[in-house]
XYZ file of C-alpha atoms in Angstrom:
616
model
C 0.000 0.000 0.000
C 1.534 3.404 -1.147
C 1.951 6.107 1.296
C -0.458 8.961 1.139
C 1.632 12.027 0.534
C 0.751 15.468 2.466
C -0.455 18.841 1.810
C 2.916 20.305 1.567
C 4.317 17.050 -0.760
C 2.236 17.776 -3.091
C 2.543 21.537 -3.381
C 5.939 21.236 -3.501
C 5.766 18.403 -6.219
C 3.477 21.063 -8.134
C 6.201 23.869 -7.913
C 8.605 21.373 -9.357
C 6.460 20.371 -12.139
C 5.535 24.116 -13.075
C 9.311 25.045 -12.972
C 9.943 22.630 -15.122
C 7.477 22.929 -17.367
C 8.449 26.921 -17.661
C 12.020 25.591 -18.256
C 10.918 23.832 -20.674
C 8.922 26.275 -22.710
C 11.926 28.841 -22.271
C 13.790 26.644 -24.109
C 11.649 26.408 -26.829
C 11.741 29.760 -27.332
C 15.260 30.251 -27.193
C 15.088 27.879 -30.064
C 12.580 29.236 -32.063
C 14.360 32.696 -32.002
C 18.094 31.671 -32.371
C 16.107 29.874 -35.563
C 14.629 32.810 -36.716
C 18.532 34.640 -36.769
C 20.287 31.819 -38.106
C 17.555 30.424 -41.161
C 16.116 32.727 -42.973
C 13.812 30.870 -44.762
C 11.770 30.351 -41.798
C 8.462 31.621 -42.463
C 7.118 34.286 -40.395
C 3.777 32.124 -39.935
C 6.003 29.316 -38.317
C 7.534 32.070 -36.180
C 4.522 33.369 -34.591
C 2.738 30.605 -34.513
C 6.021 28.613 -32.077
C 6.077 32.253 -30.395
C 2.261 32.523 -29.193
C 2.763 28.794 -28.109
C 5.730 29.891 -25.555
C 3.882 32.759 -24.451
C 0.444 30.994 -23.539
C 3.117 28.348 -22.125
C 4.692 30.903 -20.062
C 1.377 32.753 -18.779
C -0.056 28.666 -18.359
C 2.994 28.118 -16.119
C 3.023 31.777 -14.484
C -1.022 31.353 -13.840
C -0.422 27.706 -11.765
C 2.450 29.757 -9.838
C 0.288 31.757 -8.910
C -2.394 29.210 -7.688
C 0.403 27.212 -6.132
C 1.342 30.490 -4.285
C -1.974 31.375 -3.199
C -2.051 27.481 -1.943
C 1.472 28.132 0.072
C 0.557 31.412 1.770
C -2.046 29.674 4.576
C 0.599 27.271 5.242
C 3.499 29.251 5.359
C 1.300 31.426 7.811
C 0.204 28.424 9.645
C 4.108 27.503 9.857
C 5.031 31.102 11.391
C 1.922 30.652 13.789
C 3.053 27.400 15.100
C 6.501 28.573 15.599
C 5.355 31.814 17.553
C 2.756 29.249 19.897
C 5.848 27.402 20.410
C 7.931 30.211 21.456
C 5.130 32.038 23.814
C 4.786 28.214 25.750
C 8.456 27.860 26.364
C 8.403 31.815 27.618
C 5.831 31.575 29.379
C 6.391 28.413 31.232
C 8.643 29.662 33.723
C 7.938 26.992 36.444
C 9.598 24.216 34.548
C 12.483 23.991 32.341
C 11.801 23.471 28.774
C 14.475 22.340 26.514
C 15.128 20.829 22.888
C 18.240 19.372 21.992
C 19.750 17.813 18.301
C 20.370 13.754 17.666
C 23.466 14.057 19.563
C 22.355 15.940 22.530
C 23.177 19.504 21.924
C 20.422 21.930 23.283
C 19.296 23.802 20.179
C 15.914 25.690 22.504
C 15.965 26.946 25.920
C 13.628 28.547 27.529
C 12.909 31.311 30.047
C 12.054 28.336 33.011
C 15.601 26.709 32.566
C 17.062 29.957 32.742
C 15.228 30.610 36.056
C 15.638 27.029 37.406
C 19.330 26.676 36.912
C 21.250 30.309 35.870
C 22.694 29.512 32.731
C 20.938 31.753 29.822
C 20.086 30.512 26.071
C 23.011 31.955 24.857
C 25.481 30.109 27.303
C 24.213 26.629 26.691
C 23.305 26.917 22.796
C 24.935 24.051 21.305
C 26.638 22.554 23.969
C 25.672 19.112 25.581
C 23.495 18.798 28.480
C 26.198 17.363 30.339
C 27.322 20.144 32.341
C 23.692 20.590 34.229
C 24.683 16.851 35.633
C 27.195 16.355 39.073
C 30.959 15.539 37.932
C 30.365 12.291 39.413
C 26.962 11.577 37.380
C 29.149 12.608 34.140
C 32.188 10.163 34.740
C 29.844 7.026 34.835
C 28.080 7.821 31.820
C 24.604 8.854 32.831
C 23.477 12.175 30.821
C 24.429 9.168 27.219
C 23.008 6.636 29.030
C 19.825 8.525 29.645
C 19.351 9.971 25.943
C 20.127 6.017 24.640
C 17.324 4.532 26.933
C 14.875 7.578 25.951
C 15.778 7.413 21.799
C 15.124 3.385 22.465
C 12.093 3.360 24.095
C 10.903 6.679 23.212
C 10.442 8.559 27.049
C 12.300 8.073 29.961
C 11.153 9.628 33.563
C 13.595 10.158 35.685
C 14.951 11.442 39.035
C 18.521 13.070 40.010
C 20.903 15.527 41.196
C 21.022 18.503 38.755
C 24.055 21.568 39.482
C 23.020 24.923 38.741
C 25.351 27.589 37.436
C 26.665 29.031 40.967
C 27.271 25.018 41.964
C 24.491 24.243 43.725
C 22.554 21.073 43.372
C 18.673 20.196 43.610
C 17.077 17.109 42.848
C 15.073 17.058 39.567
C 12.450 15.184 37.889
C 13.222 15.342 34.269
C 10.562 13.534 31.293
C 12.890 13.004 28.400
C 11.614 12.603 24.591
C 12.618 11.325 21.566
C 11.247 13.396 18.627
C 10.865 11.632 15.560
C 9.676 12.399 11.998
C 6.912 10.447 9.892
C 9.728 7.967 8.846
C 10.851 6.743 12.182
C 14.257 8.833 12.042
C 15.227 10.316 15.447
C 15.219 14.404 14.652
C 16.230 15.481 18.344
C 14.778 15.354 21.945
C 12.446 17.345 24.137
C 13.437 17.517 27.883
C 11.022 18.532 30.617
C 12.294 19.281 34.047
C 11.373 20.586 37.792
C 12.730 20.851 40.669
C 11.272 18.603 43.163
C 13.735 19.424 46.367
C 11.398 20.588 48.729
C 8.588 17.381 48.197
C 11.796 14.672 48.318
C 12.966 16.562 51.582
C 8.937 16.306 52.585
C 8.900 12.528 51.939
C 12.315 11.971 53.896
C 11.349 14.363 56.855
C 8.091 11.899 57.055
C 9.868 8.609 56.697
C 12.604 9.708 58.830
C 9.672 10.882 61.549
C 7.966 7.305 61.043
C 11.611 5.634 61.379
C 12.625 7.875 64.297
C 9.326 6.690 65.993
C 9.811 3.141 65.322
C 13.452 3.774 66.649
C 13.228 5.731 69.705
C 10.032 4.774 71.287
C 11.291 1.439 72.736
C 14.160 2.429 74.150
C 15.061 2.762 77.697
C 17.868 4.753 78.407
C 19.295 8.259 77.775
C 22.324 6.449 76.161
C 20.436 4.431 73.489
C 18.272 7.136 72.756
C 20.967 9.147 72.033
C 23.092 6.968 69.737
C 20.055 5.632 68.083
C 19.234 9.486 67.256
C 22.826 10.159 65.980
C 22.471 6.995 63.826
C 19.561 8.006 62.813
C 20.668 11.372 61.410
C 23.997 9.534 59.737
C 24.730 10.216 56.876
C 20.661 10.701 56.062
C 20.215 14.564 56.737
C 24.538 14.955 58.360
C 28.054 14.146 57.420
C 28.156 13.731 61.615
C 25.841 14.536 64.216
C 26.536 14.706 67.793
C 24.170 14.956 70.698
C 24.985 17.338 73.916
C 23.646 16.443 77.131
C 24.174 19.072 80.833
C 25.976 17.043 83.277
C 25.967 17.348 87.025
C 28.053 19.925 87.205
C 26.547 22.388 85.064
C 28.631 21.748 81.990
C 27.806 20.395 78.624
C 29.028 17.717 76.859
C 28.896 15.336 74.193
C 26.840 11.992 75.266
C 26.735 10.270 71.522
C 28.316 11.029 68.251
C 28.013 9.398 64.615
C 30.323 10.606 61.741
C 30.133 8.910 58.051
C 33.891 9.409 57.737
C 36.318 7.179 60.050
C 39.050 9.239 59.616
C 36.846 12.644 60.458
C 35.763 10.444 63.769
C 39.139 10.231 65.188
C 39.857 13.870 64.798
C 36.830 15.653 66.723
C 37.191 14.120 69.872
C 40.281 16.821 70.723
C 37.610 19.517 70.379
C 34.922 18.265 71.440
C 36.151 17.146 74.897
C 37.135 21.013 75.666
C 34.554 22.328 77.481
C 32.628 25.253 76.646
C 32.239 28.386 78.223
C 28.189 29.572 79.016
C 28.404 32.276 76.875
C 29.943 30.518 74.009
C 28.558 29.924 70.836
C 27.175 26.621 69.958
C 25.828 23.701 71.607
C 26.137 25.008 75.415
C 24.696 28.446 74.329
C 21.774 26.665 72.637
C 21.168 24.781 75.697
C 21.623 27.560 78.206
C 19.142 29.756 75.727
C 16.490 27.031 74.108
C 17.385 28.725 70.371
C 18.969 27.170 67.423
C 21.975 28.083 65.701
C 22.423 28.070 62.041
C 25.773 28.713 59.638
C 24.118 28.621 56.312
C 27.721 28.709 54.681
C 31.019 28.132 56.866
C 33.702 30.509 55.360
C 36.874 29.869 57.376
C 38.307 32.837 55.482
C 35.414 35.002 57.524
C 34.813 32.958 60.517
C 32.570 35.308 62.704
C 34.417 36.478 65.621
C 32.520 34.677 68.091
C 33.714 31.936 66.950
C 37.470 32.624 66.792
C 39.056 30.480 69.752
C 35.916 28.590 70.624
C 35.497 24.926 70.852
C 33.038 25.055 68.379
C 35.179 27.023 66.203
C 37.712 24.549 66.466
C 35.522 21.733 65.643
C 33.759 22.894 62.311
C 37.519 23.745 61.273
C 39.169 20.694 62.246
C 36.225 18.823 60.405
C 36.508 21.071 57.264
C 32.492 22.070 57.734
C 31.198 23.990 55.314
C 27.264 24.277 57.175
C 26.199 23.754 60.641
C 22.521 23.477 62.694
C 22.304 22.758 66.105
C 18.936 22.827 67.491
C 17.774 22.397 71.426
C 16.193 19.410 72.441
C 12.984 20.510 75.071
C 10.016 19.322 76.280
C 8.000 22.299 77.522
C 10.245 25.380 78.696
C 13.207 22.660 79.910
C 15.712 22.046 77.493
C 17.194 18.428 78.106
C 19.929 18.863 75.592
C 21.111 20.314 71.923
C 21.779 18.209 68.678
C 24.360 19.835 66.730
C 24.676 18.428 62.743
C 27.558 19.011 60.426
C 27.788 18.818 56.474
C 31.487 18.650 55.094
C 30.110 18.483 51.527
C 27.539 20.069 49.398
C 24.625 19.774 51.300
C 24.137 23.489 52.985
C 21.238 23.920 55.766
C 18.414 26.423 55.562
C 15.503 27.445 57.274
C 13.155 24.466 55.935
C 16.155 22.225 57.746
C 16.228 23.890 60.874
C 12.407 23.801 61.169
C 12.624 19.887 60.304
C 15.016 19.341 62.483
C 13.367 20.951 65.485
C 10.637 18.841 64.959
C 12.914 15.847 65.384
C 14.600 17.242 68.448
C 11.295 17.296 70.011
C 10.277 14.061 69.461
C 13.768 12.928 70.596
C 13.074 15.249 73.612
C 9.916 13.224 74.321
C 12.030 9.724 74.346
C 14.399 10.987 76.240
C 12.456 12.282 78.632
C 10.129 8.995 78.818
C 13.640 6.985 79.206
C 14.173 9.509 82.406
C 10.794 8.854 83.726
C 11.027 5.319 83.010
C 14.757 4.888 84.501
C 13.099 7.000 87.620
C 9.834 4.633 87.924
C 11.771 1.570 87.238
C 13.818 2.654 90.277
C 10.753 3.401 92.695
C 9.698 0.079 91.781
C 12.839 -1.647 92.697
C 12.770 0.592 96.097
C 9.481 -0.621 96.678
C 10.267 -4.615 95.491
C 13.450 -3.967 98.321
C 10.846 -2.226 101.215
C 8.152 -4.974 100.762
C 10.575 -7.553 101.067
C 12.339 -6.354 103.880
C 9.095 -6.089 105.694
C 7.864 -9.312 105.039
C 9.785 -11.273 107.531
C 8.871 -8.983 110.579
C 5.740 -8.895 109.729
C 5.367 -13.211 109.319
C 7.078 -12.790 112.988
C 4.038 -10.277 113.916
C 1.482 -12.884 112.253
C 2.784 -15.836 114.219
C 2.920 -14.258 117.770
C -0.443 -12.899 117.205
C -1.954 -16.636 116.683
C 0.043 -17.815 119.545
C -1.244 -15.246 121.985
C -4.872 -15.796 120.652
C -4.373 -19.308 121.476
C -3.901 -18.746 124.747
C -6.062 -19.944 127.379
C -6.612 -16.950 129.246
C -7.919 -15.304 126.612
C -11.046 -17.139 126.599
C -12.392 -15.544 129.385
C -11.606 -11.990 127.977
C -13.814 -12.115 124.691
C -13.015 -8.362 124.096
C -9.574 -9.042 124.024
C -9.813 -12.189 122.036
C -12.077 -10.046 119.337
C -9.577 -7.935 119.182
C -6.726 -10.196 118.711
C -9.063 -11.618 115.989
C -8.931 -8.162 114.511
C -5.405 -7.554 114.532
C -4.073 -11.042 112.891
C -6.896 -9.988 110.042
C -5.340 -7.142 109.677
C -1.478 -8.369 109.543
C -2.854 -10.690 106.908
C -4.276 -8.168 104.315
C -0.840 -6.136 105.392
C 1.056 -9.304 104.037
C -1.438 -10.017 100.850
C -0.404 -6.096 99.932
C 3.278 -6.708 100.271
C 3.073 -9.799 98.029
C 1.600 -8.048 95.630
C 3.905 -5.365 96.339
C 6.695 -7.789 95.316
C 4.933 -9.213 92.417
C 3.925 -5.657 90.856
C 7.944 -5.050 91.103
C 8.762 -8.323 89.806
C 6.490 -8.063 87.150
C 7.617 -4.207 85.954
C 11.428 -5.388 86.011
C 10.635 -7.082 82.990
C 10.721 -10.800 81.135
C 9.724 -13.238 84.236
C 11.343 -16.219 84.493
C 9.631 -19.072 86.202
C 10.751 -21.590 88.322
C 9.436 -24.842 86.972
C 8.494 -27.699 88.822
C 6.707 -30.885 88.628
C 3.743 -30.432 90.473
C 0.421 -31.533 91.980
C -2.637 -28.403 91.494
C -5.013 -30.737 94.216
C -2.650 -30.800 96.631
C -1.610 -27.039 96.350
C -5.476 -25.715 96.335
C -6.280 -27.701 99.354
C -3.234 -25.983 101.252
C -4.431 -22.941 100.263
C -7.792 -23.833 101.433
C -6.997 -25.092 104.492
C -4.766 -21.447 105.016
C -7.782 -19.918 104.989
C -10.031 -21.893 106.738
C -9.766 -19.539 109.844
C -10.612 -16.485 107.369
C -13.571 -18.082 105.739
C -14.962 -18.834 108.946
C -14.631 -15.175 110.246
C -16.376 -14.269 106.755
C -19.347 -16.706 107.444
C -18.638 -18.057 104.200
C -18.285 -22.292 104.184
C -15.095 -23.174 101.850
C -15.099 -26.094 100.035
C -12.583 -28.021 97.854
C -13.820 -30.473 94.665
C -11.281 -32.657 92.921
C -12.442 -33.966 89.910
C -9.609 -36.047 88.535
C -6.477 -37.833 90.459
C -4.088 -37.031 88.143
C -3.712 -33.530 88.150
C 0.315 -32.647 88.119
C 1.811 -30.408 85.699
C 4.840 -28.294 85.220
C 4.121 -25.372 86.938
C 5.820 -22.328 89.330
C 4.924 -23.409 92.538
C 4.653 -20.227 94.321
C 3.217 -17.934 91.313
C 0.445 -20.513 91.806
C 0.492 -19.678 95.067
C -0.037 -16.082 94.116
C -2.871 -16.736 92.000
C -4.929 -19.149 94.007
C -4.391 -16.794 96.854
C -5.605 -13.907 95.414
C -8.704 -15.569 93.812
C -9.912 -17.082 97.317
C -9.065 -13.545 99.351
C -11.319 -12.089 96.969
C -13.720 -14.763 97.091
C -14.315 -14.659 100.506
C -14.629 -10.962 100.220
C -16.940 -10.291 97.981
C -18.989 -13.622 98.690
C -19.478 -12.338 102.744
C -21.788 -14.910 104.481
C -22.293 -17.625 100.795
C -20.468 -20.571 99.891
C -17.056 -20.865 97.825
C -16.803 -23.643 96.370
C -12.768 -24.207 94.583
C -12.710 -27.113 91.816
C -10.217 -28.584 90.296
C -10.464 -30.878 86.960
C -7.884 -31.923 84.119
C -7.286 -33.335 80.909
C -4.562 -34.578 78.959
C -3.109 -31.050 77.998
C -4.514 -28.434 80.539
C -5.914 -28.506 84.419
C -8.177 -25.706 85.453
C -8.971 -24.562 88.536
C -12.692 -22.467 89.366
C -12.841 -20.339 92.247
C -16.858 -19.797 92.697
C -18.701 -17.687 95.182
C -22.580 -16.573 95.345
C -21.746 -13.207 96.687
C -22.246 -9.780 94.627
C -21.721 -10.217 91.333
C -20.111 -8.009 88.752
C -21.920 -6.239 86.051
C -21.316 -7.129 82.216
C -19.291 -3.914 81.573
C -16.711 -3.896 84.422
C -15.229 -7.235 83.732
C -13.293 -6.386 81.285
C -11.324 -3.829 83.797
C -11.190 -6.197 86.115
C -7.498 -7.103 85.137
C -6.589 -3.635 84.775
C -3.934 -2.395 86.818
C -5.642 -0.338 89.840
C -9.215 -1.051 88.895
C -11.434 -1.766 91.729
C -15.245 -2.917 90.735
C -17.676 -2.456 93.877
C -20.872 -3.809 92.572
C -22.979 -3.060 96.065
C -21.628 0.665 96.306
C -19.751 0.555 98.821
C -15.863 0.470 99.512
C -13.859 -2.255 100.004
C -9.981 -2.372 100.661
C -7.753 -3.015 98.496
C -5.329 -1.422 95.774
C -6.885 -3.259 92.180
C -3.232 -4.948 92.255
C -4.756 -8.774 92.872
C -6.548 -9.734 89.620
C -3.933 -7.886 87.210
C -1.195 -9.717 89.047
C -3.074 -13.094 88.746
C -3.613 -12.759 84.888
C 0.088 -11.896 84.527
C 1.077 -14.955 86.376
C -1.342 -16.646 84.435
C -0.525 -15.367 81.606
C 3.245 -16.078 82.217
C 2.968 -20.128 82.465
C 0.928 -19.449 78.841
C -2.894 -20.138 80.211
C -5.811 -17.814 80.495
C -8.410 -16.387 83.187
C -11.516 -16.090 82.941
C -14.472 -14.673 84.582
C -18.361 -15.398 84.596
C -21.033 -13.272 86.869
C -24.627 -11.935 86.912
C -25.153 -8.979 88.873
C -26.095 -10.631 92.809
C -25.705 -14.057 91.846
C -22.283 -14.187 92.801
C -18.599 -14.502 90.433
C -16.846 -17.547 88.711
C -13.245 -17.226 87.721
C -11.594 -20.223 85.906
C -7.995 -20.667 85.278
C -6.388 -22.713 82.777
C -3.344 -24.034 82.432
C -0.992 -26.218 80.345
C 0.383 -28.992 82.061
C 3.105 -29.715 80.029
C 5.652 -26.325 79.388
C 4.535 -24.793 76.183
C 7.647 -22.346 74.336
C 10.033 -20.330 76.374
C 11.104 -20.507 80.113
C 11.033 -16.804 79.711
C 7.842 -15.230 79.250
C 7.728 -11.329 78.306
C 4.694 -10.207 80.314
C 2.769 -7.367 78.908
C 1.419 -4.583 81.394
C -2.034 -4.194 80.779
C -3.537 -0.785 80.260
């Protein structure tokens, strides 16, 4: 099948045709006259006759000139208007960079946006290659060819890099790259499109740095993690070397972590950085002392300012070779817990947008650091408190003891006053020791991953003993304690005394809540778990408070009124639970009393070292 020719083809195959035809009848004529000089007996009827024929020739070929010209003139026009659309969108464009460049890569258009975008002019970068808009590093591997080979083979090619502008500086550009080719297929040139995309590439690192500082920080637990997971952190992502300043006791400020990409650059700032700083010196102790930043856009050792002439800070951005600084305060509140101080020794050169990024960091940094404090502080109130309850356990088992023994005693029958109150008192020791076992277990749980102390087992014989331990309460409480055993076999591999714990806690509560009914305690197994269910038919609990019944410091009164206690036993009972991998669960109707069931593996299941969680 034939191509179809265009508009323009065939006027200019028209033009050809009518030039040649007038060439042709020229010719003629020159013939007929050089004829008419040379043979005479050429008959004047002849001559006119081959004259009139060249001249209605000549006016046949001068008449389609015309036409063909008339035909030309709204193309030729529609040619000039194209060319002046093209030029007004590449002026007026100014917020991209429009370019066109030759087969081989020359730029042969440029327009008013590339000017803006990276300072060279049309005039400076007409017919030269592309390649000097591209970092000397870029150049020496081959990109800028490599790009304009992929794009002339598959026709476009999107891409994203470093550019250099004119004074040297670099931004990171997103550049759509063309091949232009004509009706046959033959490449004619390319058409590049590019923008500078800096600020939304430093938008999508400041958030995935944010999400990555998050996941980072959060679960640490001391001031020295946090602060060389932060200095990591900012290495070599947003700082040639980063170090974090933290007051010490005596009022001074000094460096608690530091990161550095170069190995070499490491080994040299530790000279300055162990001088310590005056309080009215520049840099990291003046940002801590005032709670404001400090930014050197551009270091210019030449022009150092003078308050930095002899100062340790001084010392360090020149021993470093810095050519930008930011050091930003780290607060929570009005208290400044420290100052972050980053360094670039290469192109990169901090501005406003950084130091406002970067103070958002610091603050969330702030935040961990001051949750490691808190937590360090806590973790140590806990540890007094494990230490206290301990301690006070033994006198107090010596205070329990002598209190039985003198109730015991013969003569106090006849004094029922004093024998009620002796009653009193040992009731009273006891709910002093259930709160220092919990005491103990709240510590021992906070300190972290518990480790239990395995043991082979019978969960019968262990409920009855608790039973029987509080025969003397259940009696006081009116309430008559019973102990089913559904199965012989009921051993397992279990912590003896966090079973202690649990059973403990389940009957004091029992018999407190259940004043004046039964408690009944079961205990059943099967081949891979043994439960135990601790049931009384006292108040009840309500649908929508046993769920916070495992809660750390919840306390559920379903009758109104109070009853003693700290909302330590049930949360400490799941944990323990929870710890030899079983479950708890609870069952009640408001005044038709509570039934909590515990189950438990009997063989161990996993690790001996069970992370507990602390429950909300």
């Amino acid at each position: 099948m034939m191509r179809r020719w265009t508009f323009a083809q065939r006027v200019g195959a028209g033009v050809s045709a009518c030039m040649l035809a007038g060439l042709l009848l020229f010719a003629t004529l020159l013939s007929v006259v050089h004829g008419l000089f040379t043979h005479e007996e050429v008959s004047r009827l002849a001559l006119r006759q081959a004259l009139l024929a060249g001249f209605v020739g000549l006016a046949g070929v001068g008449a389609l000139g015309l036409v063909l010209s008339h035909l030309l003139a709204p193309l030729h026009a529609r040619h000039e208007h194209s060319e002046q659309r093209l030029g007004l969108l590449m002026e007026a464009v100014t917020d991209y960079a429009l370019c066109f460049l030759d087969s081989r890569g020359r730029v042969t258009a440029w327009n008013a946006g590339a000017q803006r975008l990276t300072g060279w002019a049309a005039e400076d970068v007409a017919g030269c290659a592309l390649e000097r808009l591209h970092p000397e590093d870029a150049v020496a591997a081959g990109l800028p060819r490599a790009q304009l080979e992929r794009a002339r083979r598959e026709g476009r090619l999107l891409s994203e890099g470093w550019r250099v502008r004119r004074d040297g500086t670099r931004f990171w550009a997103e550049t759509l790259l063309t091949a232009l080719s004509d009706s046959r297929g033959r490449l004619r040139g390319f058409a590049e499109v590019t923008r500078d995309i800096t600020e939304r590439r430093r938008m999508e690192r400041a958030q995935a740095l944010f999400a990555e500082a998050g996941r980072v920080l959060q679960p640490l637990s001391g001031a020295r993690e946090v602060g060389e997971a932060l200095t990591r952190l900012c290495v070599p992502e947003v700082a040639d070397a980063c170090i974090l300043f933290l007051p010490s006791a005596d009022g001074r400020v000094r460096p608690q972590a530091v990161a550095c990409a170069d190995d070499q650059a490491a080994s040299r700032l530790w000279e300055p950085l162990l001088r310590c700083p005056d309080a009215d010196e520049v840099g990291p102790r003046h940002v801590v002392c005032t709670g404001r930043g400090e930014l050197l856009s551009e270091v210019d050792f030449e022009h150092l300012p003078a308050a930095l002439e002899g100062s340790a800070h001084g010392e360090l951005l020149r021993v470093l070779g810095v050519t930008s600084s930011l050091t930003v305060p780290l607060a929570v509140g009005s208290r400044v817990l420290g100052a972050l101080c980053l360094l670039s020794t290469g192109a990169r050169r901090y501005g406003e947008v950084d130091r406002a990024f970067m103070e958002e960091l610091a603050a969330r940094a702030a935040l961990a650091l001051d949750n490691a404090r808190l937590l360090t502080e806590a973790q140590g109130a806990l540890e007094l408190i494990g230490v206290a309850a301990h301690d006070l356990g033994n006198p107090l088992s010596s205070l329990q003891l002598r209190l039985r023994r003198l109730r015991l005693l013969e003569v106090n029958a006849h004094e029922p006053r004093l024998r009620e109150g002796l009653v009193g008192v040992e009731g009273e020791a006891r709910r002093m020791g259930r709160l220092l076992h919990n005491l103990l277990d709240l510590s021992s749980l906070s300190a972290g991953p518990m480790t239990l102390d395995r043991e082979q087992m019978d969960l019968a014989a262990l409920t009855r003993e608790v039973a029987e331990r509080h025969a003397e309460q259940a009696a006081a409480a009116g309430c008559a304690l019973t102990v089913r055993v559904q199965e012989e076999d009921t051993t397992g591999s279990w912590d003896r005394l966090r079973l202690d714990r649990v059973l403990t806690n389940l009957v004091n509560n029992a018999l407190k809540f259940g004043h004046g009914h039964p408690v009944e305690i079961s205990v059943h197994a099967d081949a891979s778990h043994a439960r135990v269910t601790v049931k009384d038919a006292g108040l009840g609990i309500a649908p929508g408070d046993q769920q916070r019944l495992f809660h750390r410091f919840e306390r559920v009164h379903g009758d109104g009124r109070h009853h003693p206690g700290t909302g330590l036993g049930l949360y400490i009972v799941q944990q323990l639970v929870q710890a030899h991998g079983g479950s708890i669960h609870v069952r009640s109707r408001i005044g038709e009393g509570a039934e909590f069931t515990v189950e438990l593996p009997r063989a161990l299941q996993g690790r001996a070292h069970i992370p507990l969680q602390a429950t909300a």
